[in-house]
Backbone as a ProteinNet text record, in pm:
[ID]
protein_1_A
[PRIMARY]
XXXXXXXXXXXXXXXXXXXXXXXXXXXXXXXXXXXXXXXXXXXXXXXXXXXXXXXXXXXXXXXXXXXXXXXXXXXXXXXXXXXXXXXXXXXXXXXXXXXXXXXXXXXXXXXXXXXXXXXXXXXXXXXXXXXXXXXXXX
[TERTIARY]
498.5	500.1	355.5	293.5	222.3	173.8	67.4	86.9	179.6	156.9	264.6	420	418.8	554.4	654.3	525.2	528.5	553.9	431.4	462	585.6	661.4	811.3	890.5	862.1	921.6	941.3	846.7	833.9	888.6	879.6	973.9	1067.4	1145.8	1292.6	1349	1272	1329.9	1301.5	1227.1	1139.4	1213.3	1294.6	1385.4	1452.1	1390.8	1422.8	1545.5	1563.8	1709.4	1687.4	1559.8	1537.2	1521.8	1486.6	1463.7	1594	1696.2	1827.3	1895.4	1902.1	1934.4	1857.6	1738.9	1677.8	1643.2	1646.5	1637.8	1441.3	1438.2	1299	1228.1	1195.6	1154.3	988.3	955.9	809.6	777.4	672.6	646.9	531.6	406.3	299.9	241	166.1	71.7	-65.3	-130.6	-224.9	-316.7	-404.7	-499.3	-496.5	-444.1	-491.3	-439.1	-326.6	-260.5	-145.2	-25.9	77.7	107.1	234.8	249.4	418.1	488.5	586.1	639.7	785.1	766.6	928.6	984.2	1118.1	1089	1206.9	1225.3	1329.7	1239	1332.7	1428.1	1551.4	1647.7	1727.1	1848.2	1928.9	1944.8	2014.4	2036.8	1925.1	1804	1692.8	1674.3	1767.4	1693.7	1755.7	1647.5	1712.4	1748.5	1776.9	1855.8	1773.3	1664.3	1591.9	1571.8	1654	1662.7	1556.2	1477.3	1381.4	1314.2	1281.4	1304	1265.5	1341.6	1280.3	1183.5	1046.8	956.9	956.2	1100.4	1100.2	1108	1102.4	1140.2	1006.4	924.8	776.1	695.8	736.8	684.6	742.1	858.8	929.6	844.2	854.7	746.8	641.3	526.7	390.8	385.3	475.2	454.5	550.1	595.4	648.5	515.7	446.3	327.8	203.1	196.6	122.3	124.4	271.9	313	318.9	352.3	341.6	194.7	122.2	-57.9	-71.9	-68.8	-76	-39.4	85.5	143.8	117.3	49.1	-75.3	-178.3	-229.8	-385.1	-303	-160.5	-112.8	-105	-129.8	-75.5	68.6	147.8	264	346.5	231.3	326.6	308.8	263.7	249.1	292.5	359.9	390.2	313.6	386.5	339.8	450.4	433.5	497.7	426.8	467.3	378.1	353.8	257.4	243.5	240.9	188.5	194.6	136.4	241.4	184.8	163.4	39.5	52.1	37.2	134	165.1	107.7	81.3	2.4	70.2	156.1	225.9	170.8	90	57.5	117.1	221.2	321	463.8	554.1	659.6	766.9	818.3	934.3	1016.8	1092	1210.2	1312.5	1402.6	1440	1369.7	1297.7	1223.7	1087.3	1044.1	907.2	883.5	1015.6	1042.7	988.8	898.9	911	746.7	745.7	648.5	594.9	478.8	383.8	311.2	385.2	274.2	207	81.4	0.9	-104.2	-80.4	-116.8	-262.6	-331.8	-472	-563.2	-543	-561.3	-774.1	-773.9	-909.2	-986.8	-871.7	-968	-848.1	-861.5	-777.8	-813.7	-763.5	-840.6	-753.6	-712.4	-668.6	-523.8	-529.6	-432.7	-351.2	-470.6	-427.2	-477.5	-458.8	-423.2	-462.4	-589.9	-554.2	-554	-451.9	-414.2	-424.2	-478.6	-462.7	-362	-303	-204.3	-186.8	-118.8	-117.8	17.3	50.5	174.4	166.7	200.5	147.2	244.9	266.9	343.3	266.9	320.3	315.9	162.5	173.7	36.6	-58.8	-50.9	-160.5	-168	-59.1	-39.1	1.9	-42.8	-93.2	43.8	147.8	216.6	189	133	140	12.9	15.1	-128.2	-32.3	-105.5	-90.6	-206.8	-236.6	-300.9	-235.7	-203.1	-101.7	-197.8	-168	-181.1	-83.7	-131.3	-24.3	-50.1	62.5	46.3	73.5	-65.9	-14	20.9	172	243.9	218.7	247.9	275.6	400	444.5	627.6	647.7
-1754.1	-1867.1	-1906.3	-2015.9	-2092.4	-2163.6	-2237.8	-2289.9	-2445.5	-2518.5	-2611.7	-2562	-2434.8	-2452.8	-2369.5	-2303.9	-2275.8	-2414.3	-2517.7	-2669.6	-2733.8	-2682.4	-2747.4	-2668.5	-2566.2	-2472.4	-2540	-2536.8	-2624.1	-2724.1	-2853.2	-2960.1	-2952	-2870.5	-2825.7	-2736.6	-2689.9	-2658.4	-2541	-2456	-2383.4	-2196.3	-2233.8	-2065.3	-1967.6	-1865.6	-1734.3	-1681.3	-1614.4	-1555.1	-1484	-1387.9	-1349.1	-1415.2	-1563.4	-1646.2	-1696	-1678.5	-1718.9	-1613.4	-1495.7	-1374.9	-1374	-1396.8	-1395.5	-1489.9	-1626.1	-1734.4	-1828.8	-1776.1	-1873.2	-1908.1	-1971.1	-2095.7	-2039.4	-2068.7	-2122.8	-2252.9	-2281.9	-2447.2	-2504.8	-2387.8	-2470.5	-2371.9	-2405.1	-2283.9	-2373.6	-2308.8	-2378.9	-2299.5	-2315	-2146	-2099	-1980.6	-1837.1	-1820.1	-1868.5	-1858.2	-1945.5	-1854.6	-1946	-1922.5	-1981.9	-1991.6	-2006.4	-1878	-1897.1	-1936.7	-1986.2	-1992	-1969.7	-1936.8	-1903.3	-1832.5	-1890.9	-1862.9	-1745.1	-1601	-1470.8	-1496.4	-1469.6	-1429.4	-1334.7	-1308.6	-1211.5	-1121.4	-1238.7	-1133.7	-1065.6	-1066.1	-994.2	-869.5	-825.5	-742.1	-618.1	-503.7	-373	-323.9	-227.5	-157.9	-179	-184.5	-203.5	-386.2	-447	-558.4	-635.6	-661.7	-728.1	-692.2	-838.3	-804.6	-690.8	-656.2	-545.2	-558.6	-495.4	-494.2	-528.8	-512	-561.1	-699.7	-782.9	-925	-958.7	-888.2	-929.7	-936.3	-763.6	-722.3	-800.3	-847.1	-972.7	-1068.2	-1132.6	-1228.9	-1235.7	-1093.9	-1094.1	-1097.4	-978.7	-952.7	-1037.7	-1130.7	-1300.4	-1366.9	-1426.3	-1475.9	-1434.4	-1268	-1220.6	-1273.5	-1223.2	-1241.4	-1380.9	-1482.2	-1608.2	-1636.3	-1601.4	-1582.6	-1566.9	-1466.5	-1416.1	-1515.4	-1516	-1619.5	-1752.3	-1798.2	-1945.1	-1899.6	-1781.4	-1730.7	-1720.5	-1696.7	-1667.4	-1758.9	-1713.7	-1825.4	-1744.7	-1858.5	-1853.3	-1747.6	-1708	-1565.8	-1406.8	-1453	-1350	-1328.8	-1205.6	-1184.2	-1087.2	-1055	-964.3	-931.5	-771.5	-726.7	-616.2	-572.7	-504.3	-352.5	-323.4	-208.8	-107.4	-174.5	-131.8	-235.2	-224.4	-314.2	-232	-262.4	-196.8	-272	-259.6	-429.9	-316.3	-401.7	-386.8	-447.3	-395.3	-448.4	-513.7	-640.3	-636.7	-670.5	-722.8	-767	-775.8	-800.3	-792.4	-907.4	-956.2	-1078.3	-1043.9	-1196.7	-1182.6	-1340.4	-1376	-1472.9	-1594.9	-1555.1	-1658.7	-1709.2	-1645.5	-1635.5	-1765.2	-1825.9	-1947.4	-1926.2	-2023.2	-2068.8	-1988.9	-1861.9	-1818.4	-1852.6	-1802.7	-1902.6	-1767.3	-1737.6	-1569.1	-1655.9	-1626.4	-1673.6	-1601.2	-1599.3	-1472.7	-1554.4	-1460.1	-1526.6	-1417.6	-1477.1	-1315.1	-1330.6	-1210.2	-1164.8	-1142.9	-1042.9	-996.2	-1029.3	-1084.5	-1023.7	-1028.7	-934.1	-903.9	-900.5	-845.1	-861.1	-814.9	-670.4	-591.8	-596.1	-587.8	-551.1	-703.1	-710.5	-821.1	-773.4	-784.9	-748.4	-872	-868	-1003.2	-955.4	-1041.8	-1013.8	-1112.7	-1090.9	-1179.7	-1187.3	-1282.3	-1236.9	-1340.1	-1310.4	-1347.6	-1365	-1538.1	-1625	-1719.4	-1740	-1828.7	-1952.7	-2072.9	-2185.9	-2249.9	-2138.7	-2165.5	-2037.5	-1985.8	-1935.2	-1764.4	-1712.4	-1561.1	-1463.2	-1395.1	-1326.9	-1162.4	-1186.6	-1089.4	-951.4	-1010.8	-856.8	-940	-817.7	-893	-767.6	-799.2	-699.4	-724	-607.4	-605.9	-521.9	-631	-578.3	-548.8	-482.4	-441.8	-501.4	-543.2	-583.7	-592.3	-528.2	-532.2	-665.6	-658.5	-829.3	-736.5	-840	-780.2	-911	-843.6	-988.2	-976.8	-1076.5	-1130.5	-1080
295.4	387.4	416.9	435.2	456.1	593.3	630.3	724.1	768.4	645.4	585.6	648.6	560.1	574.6	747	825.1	1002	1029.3	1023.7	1086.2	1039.3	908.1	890.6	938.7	1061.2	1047.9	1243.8	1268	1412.1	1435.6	1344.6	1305.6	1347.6	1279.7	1224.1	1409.6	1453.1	1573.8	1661.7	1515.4	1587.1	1574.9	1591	1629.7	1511.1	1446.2	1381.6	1464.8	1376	1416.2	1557	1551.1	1658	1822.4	1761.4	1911.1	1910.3	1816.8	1905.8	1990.5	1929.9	2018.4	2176.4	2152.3	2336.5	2360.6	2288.1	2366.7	2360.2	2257.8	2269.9	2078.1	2139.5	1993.2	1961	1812.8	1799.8	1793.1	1906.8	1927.7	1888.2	1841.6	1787.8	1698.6	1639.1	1535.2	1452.7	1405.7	1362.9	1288.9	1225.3	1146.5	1170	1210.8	1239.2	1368.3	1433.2	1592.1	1535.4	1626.1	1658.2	1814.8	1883.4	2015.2	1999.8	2079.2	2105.4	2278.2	2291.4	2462.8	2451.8	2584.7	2606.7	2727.8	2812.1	2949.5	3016.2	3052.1	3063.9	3170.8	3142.4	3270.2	3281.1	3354.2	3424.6	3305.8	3149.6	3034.4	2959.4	3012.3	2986.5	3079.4	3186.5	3267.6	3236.1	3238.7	3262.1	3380	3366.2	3463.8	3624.3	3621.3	3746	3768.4	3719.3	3794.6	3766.5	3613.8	3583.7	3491.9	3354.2	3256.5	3139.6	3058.9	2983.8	2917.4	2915.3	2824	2649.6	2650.4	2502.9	2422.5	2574.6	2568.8	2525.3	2597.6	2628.6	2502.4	2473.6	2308	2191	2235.1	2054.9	2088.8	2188.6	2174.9	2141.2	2191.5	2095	1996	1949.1	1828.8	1716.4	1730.5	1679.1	1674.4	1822.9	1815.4	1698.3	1704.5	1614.1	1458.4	1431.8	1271.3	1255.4	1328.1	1292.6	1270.8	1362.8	1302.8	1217.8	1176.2	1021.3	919.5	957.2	828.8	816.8	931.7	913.9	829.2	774.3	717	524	531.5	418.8	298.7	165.2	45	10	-73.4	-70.3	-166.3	-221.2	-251	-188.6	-41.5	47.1	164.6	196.5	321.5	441.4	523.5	630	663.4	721.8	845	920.8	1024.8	1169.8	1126	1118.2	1089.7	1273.9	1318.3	1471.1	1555.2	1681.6	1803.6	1953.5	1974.7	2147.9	2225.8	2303.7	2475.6	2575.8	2666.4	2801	2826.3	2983.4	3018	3205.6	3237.8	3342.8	3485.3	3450.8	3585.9	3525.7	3617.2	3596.5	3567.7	3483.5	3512.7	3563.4	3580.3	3656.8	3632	3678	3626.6	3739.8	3798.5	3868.7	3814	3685.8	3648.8	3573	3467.7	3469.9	3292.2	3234.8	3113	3109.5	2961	2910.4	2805	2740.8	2662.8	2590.8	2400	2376.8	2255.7	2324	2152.4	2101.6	1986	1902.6	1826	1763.9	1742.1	1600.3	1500.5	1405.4	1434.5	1410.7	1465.1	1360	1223.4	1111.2	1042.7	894.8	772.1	682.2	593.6	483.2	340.5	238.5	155.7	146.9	262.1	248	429.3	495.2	651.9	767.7	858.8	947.3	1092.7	1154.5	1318.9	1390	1511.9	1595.9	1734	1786.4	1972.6	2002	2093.5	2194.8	2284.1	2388.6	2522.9	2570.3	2704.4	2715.4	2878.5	2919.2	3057.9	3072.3	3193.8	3209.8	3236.1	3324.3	3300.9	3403.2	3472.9	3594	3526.6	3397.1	3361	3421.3	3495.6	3531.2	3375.5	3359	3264.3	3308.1	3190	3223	3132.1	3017.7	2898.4	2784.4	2737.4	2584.7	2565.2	2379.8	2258	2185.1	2105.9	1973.1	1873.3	1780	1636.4	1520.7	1424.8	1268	1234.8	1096.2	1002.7	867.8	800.3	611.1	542.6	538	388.3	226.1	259.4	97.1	-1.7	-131.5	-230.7	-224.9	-268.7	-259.6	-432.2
[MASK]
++++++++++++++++++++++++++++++++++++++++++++++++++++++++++++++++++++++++++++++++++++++++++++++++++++++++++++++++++++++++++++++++++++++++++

């Protein structure tokens, strides 16, 4: 995948299988960053009443790999070799509409590092990541 083919990918509506399961789209991307957004609620929360960290982490690490795959030619892929979230505040279904955009830092022939971070709409800062990632040939 290409960057061409992320921007037909935005077009088209934006959402991997994964953003239909929790509910959020990719809405912009561009060299070397993409930007996902989707708004956490009730069916996001764990057991303590606010959302699970894992909502937080698909989203970076989506943001991340869509990075990546703006830097890619078309007979190449990626996937995560490892991601670590920082997790700095908490959602809730009041937190409203979030914003993770991923930003590749280094890549190289074989490996991929990306920072990310993950804010809502007034700019509060709930989680970052920094991912690895394997560039494959197809």
């Amino acid at each position: 995948m290409t960057l061409a083919k992320v921007q037909g990918l935005i077009a088209s509506g934006g959402r991997p299988p994964i953003g239909e399961t929790l509910g959020f789209q990719l809405v912009d991307a561009g060299d070397g960053w993409a930007a996902f957004e989707g708004v956490p609620g009730p069916q996001h929360y764990n057991p303590m009443g606010i959302v699970h960290g894992g909502y937080a982490a698909t989203l970076l690490d989506s943001a991340c790999g869509i990075a990546v795959v703006t830097k890619l030619a078309d007979d190449q892929a990626m996937t995560t070799l490892e991601l670590k979230t920082s997790y700095l505040k908490a959602m809730t279904g009041e937190t409203g509409k979030v914003r993770a955009e991923g930003r590749v830092i280094s890549i190289g022939r074989r490996v991929a590092y990306v920072e990310a971070k993950l804010a809502d709409e007034a700019g509060r800062l709930y989680a970052t990541a920094t991912s690895t990632l394997l560039v494959i040939q197809q």
